[in-house]
Coordinates of C-alpha atoms and ligand atoms in Angstrom, one line a residue:
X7 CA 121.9 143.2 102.1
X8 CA 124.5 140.9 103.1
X9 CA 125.7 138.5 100.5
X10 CA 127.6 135.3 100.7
X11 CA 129.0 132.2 98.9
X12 CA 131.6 129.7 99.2
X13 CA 133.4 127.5 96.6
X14 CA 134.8 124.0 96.9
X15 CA 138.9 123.7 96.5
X16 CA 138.1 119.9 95.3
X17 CA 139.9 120.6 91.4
X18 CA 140.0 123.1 88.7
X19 CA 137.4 125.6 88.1
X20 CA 135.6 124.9 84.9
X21 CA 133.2 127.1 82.7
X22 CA 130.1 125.9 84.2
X23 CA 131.1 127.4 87.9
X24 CA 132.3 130.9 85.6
X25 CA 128.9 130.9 83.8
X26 CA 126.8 129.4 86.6
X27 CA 128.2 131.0 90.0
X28 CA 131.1 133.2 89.8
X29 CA 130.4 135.7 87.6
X30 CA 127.3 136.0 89.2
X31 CA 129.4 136.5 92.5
X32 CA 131.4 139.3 90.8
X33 CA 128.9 141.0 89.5
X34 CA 127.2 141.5 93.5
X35 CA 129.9 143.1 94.7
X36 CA 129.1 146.4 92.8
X37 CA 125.7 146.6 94.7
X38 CA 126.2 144.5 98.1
X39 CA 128.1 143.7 100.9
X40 CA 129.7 140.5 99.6
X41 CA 131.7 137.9 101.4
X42 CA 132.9 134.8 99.3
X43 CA 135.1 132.1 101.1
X44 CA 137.1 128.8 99.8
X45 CA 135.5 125.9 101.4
X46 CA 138.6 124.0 101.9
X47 CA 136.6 122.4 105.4
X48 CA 134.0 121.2 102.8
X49 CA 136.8 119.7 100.5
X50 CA 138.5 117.5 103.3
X51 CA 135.6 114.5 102.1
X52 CA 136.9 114.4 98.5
X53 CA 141.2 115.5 98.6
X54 CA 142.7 113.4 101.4
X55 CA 146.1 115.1 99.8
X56 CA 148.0 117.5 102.0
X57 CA 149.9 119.2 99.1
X58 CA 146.9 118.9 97.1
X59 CA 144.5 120.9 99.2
X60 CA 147.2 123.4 100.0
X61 CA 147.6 123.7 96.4
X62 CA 143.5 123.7 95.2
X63 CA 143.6 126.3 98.0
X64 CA 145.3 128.9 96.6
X65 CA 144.7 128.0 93.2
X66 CA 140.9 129.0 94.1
X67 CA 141.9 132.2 95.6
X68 CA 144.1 133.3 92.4
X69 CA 141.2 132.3 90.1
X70 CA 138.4 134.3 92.0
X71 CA 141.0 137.7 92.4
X72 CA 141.5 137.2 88.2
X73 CA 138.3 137.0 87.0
X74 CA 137.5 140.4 88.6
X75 CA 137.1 140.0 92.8
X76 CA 138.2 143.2 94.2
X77 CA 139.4 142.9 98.0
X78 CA 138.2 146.7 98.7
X79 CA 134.6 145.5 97.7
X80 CA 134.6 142.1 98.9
X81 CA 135.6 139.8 101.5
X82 CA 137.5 136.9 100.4
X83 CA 139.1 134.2 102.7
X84 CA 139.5 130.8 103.7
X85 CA 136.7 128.6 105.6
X86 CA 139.4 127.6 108.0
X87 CA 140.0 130.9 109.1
X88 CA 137.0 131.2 110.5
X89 CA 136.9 128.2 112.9
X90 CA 134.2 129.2 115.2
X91 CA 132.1 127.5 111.7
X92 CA 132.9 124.3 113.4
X93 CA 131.5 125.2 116.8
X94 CA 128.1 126.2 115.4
X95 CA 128.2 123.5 112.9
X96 CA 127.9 121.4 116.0
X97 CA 125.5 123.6 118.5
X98 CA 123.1 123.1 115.2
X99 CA 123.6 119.6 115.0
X100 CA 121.8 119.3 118.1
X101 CA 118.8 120.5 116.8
X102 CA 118.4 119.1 113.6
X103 CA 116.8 115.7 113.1
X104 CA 118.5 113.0 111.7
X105 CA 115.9 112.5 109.2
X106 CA 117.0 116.0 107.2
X107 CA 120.4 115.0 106.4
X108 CA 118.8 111.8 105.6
X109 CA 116.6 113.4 102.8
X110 CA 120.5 115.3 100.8
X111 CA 120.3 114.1 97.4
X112 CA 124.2 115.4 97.4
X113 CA 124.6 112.7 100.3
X114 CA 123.0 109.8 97.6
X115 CA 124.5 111.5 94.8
X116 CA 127.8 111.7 96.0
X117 CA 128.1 108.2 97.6
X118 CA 126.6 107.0 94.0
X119 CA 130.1 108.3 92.4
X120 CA 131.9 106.6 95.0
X121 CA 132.9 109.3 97.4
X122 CA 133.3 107.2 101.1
X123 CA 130.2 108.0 103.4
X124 CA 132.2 109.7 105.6
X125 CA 130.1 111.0 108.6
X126 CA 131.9 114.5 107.2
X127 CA 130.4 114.0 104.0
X128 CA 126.8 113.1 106.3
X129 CA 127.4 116.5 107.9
X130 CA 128.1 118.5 105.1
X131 CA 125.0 120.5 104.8
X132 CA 125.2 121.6 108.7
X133 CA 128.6 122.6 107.9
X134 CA 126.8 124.5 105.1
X135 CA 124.4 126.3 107.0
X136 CA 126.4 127.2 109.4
X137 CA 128.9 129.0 107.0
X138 CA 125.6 131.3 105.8
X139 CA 124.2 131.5 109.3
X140 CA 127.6 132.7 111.0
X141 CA 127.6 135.9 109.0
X142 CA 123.9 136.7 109.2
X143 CA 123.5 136.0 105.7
X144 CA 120.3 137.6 103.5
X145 CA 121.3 136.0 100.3
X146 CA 122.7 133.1 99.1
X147 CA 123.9 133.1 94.9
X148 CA 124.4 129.2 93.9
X149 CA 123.4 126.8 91.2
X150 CA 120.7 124.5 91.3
X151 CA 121.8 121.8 92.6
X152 CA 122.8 123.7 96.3
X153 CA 118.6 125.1 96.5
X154 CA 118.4 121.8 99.0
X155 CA 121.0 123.2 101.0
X156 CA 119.7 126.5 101.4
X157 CA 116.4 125.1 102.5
X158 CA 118.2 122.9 105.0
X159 CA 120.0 126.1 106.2
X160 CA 116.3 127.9 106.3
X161 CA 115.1 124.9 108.7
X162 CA 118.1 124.9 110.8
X163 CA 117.7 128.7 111.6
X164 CA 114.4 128.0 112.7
X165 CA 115.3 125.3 114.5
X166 CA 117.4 127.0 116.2
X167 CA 115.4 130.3 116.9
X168 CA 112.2 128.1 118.2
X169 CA 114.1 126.1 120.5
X170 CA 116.1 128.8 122.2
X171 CA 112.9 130.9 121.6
X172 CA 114.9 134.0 120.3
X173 CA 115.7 135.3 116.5
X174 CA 119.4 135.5 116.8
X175 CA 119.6 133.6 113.3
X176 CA 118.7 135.0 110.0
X177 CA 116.7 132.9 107.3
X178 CA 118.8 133.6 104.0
X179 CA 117.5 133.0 100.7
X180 CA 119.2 131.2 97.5
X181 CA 119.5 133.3 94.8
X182 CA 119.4 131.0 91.3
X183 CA 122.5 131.5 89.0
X184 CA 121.6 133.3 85.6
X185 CA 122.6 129.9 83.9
X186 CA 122.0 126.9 86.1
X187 CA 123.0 124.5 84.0
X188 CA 126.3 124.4 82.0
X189 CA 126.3 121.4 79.8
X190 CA 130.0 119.4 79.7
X191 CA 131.6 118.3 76.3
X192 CA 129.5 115.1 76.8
X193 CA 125.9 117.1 77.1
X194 CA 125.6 116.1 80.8
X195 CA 125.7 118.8 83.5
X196 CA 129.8 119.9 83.1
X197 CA 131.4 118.7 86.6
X198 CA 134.9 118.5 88.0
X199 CA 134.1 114.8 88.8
X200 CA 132.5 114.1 85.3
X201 CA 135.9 114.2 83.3
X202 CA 133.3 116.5 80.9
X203 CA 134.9 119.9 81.6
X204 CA 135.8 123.0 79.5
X205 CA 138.4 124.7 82.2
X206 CA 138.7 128.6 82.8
X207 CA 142.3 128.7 82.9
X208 CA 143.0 126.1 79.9
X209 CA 145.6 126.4 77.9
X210 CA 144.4 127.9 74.5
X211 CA 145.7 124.7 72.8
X212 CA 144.1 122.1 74.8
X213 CA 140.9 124.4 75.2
X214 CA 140.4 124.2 71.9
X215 CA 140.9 120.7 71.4
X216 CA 138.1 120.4 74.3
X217 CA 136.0 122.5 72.3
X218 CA 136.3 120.6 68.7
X219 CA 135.7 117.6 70.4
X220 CA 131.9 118.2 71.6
X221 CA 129.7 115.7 71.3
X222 CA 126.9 116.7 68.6
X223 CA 124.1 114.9 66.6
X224 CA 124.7 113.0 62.8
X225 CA 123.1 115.0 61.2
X226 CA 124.2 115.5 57.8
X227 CA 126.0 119.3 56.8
X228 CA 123.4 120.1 54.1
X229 CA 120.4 119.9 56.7
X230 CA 118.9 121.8 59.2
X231 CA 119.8 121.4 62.7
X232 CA 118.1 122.3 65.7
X233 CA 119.9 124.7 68.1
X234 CA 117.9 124.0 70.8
X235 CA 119.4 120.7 71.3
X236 CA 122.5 121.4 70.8
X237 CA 125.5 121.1 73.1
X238 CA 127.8 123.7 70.9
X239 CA 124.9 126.1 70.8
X240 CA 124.3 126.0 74.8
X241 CA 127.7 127.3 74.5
X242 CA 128.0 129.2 72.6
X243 CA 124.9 131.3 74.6
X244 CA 127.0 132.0 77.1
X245 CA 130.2 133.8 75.3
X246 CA 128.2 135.2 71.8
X247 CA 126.4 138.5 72.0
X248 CA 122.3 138.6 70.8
X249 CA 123.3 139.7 67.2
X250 CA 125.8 136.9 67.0
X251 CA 123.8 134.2 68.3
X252 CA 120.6 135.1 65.9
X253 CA 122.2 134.7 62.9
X254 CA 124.1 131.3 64.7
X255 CA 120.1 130.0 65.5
X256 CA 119.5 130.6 61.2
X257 CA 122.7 129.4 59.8
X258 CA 121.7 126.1 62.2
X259 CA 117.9 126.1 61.1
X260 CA 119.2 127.1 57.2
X261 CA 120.8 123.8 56.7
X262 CA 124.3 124.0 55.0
X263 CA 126.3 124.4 58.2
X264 CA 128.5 122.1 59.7
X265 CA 129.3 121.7 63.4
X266 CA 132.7 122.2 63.2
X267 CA 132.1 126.1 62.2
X268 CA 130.0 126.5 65.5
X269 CA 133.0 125.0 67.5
X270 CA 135.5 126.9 65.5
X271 CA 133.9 130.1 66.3
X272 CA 132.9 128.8 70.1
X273 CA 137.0 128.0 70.1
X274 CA 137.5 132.1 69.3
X275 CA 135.1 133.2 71.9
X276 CA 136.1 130.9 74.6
X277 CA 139.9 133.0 74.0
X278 CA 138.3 136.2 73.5
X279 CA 136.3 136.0 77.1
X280 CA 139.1 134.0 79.5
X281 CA 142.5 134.9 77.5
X282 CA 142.7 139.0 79.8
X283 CA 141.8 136.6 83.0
X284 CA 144.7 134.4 82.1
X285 CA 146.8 136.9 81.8
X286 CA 145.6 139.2 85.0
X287 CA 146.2 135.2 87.0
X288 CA 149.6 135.0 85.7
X289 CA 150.5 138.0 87.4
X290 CA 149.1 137.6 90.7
X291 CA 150.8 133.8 91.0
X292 CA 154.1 136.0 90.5
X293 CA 152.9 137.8 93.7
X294 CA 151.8 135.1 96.4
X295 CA 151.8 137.4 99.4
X296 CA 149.5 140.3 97.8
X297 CA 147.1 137.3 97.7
X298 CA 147.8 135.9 101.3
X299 CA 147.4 139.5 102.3
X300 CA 144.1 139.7 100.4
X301 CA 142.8 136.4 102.3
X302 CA 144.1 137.6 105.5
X303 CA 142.3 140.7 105.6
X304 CA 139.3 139.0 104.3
X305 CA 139.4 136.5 106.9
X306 CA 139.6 139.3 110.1
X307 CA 136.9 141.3 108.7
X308 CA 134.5 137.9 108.2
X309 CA 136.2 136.5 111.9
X310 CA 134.9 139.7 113.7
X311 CA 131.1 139.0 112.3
X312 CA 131.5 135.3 113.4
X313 CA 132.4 136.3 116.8
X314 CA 130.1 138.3 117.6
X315 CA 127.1 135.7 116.1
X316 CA 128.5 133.1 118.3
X317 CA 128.4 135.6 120.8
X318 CA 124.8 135.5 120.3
X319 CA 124.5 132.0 120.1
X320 CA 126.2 130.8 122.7
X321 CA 124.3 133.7 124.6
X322 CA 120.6 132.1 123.3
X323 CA 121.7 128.1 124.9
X324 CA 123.3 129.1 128.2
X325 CA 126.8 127.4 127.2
X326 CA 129.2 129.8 129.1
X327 CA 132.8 129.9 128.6
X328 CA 135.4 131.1 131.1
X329 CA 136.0 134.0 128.2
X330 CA 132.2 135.5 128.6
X331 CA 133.3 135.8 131.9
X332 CA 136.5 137.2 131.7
X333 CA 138.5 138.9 129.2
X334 CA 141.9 138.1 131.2
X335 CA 141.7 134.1 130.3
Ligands
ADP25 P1 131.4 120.7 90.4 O1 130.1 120.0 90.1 O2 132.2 121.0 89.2 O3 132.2 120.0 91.5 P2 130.7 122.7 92.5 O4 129.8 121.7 93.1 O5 132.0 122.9 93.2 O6 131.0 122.2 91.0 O7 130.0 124.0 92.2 C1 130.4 125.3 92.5 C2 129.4 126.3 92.0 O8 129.3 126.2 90.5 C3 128.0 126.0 92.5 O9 127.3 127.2 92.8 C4 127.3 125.2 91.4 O10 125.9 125.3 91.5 C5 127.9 125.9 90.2 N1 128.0 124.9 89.0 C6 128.7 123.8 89.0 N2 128.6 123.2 87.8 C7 127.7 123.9 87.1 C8 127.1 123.8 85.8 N3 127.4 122.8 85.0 N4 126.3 124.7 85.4 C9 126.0 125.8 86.2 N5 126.5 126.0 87.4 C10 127.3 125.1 87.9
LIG26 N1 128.5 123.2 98.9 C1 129.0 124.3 98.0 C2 129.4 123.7 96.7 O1 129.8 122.5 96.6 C3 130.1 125.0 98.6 C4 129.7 125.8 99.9 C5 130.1 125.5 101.1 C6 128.8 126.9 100.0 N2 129.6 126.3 102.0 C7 128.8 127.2 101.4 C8 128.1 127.6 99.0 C9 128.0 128.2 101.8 C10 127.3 128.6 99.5 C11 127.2 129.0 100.9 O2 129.3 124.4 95.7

């Protein structure tokens, strides 16, 4: 089974990507073939910043090798070392309506916030299915809101397949993240773009300022609360262990608890869990050509499947190349 999944270098990673995709992603790579790529193509309609990108880049690439990636069980690498993604993109642009890309609610979503309505940002989700369609991909780990890119992806393929009437692309399917829906400081879904974010690699200073500053109800210390609804609570789900987080769910329904001794513990956890990740990324930024190596090799090993699919592809629509016909060009 053949896994894949890419990641945005548009800002920091925060913990709703930890919780909600990546250490989901980690996890895989003990039981599939894995291959996990920085979308830095995709992040060209949000950072218009040379240094930037270069920097959001590698940043990405440190943070997925220190929370646990291991190179000898996974491919990691860089979207733009694969640039046959761009020639497919296109081939599958020709046989997808209009009216799909139409239908994105990133697209609306997006352009709501203000991000231009670029034709890139238009295109996005071919650019997305072609990344998953390149390497043959079976499955497809994301959060929630990417399901309506995966089904795009899943009507591309078979666009593509009926009109060239052959089955040289693979339907993948998504795969829902255990937690699909982080909540930010503020209660809304946490986001890079929301200013709402708890970060991985926080200091543990400013984490914790994050932290006591989560929005909760009034309620008064002497009565009950409900943990259900609240924002501390969702969080501390994610870090507390079953034990833990039953007596949390009485002290809150008891009454005589005050919020501050959720986020004070939440504060602890939040150390406990990312403080040995902080410590394993320190190391590798001291070593930036162990990770260049790591992307390289990543990047000839995903290169060689590409290659070979657009083999395939360019097989199935009769565009020959002087390089089909020759290996001397
Ligand atoms: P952001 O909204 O911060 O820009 P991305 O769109 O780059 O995040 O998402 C990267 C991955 O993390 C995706 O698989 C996405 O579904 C997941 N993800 C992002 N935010 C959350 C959240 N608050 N809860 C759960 N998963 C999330
Ligand atoms: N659009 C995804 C996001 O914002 C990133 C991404 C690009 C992706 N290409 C992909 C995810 C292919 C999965 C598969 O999170």
């Amino acid at each position: 089974m053949r896994v894949l999944s890419g990641i945005q270098s548009s800002g920091k990673l925060h913990i709703g990507n930890y919780f909600g995709a990546i250490k989901q992603h980690i996890e895989l790579q003990n039981e599939h073939d894995c291959l996990y790529f920085i979308a830095n193509y995709h992040s060209l309609t949000t950072v218009q910043d040379p240094p930037l990108l270069r920097q959001l880049t590698l940043d990405a690439a440190l943070d997925y090798l220190a929370l646990g990636l291991k190179p000898e069980k996974a491919l990691l690498f860089r979207q733009t070392d694969i640039p046959e993604v761009n020639e497919l993109t296109w081939i599958l642009s020709t046989v997808t309506g209009r009216g799909l890309l139409e239908r994105a609610h990133s697209y609306k979503d997006k352009t709501a916030k203000g991000i231009a309505p670029s034709m890139g940002l238009m295109l996005y989700p071919i650019l997305m299915a072609a990344d998953i369609l390149i390497y043959k991909s079976n499955l497809v780990p994301v959060g929630k809101d990417q399901i309506q890119h995966i089904e795009m992806t899943q009507d591309m393929a078979g666009y593509f397949n009926n009109t060239y009437k052959c089955d040289v692309l693979v339907r993948p399917e998504p795969r829902l993240n255990a937690f699909s829906l982080v909540p930010g400081v503020d209660g809304q879904k946490m986001s890079k773009s929301y200013g709402n974010a708890i970060d991985i690699f926080d200091s543990p200073q400013s984490a914790k300022k994050r932290i006591m500053g989560i929005k909760t109800d009034s309620t008064h210390v002497e009565d009950p609360k409900n943990p259900e609804t609240c924002n501390v609570f969702a969080l501390l789900r994610l870090m507390a262990d079953e034990n833990e987080l039953t007596k949390w769910e009485e002290r809150y329904r008891a009454g005589g608890m005050g919020y501050g001794d959720a986020k004070k513990r939440l504060a602890e956890l939040y150390e406990e869990t990312f403080a040995p990740f902080r410590e394993k990324r320190a190391k590798l930024e001291a070593d930036p050509d162990f990770v260049e190596d790591v992307l390289i090799m990543g990047a000839r090993k995903a290169r060689a499947i590409a290659q070979q699919t657009m083999h395939e592809v360019r097989e199935a629509c009769g565009l020959v190349t002087a390089t089909t016909k020759t290996d001397n060009f």
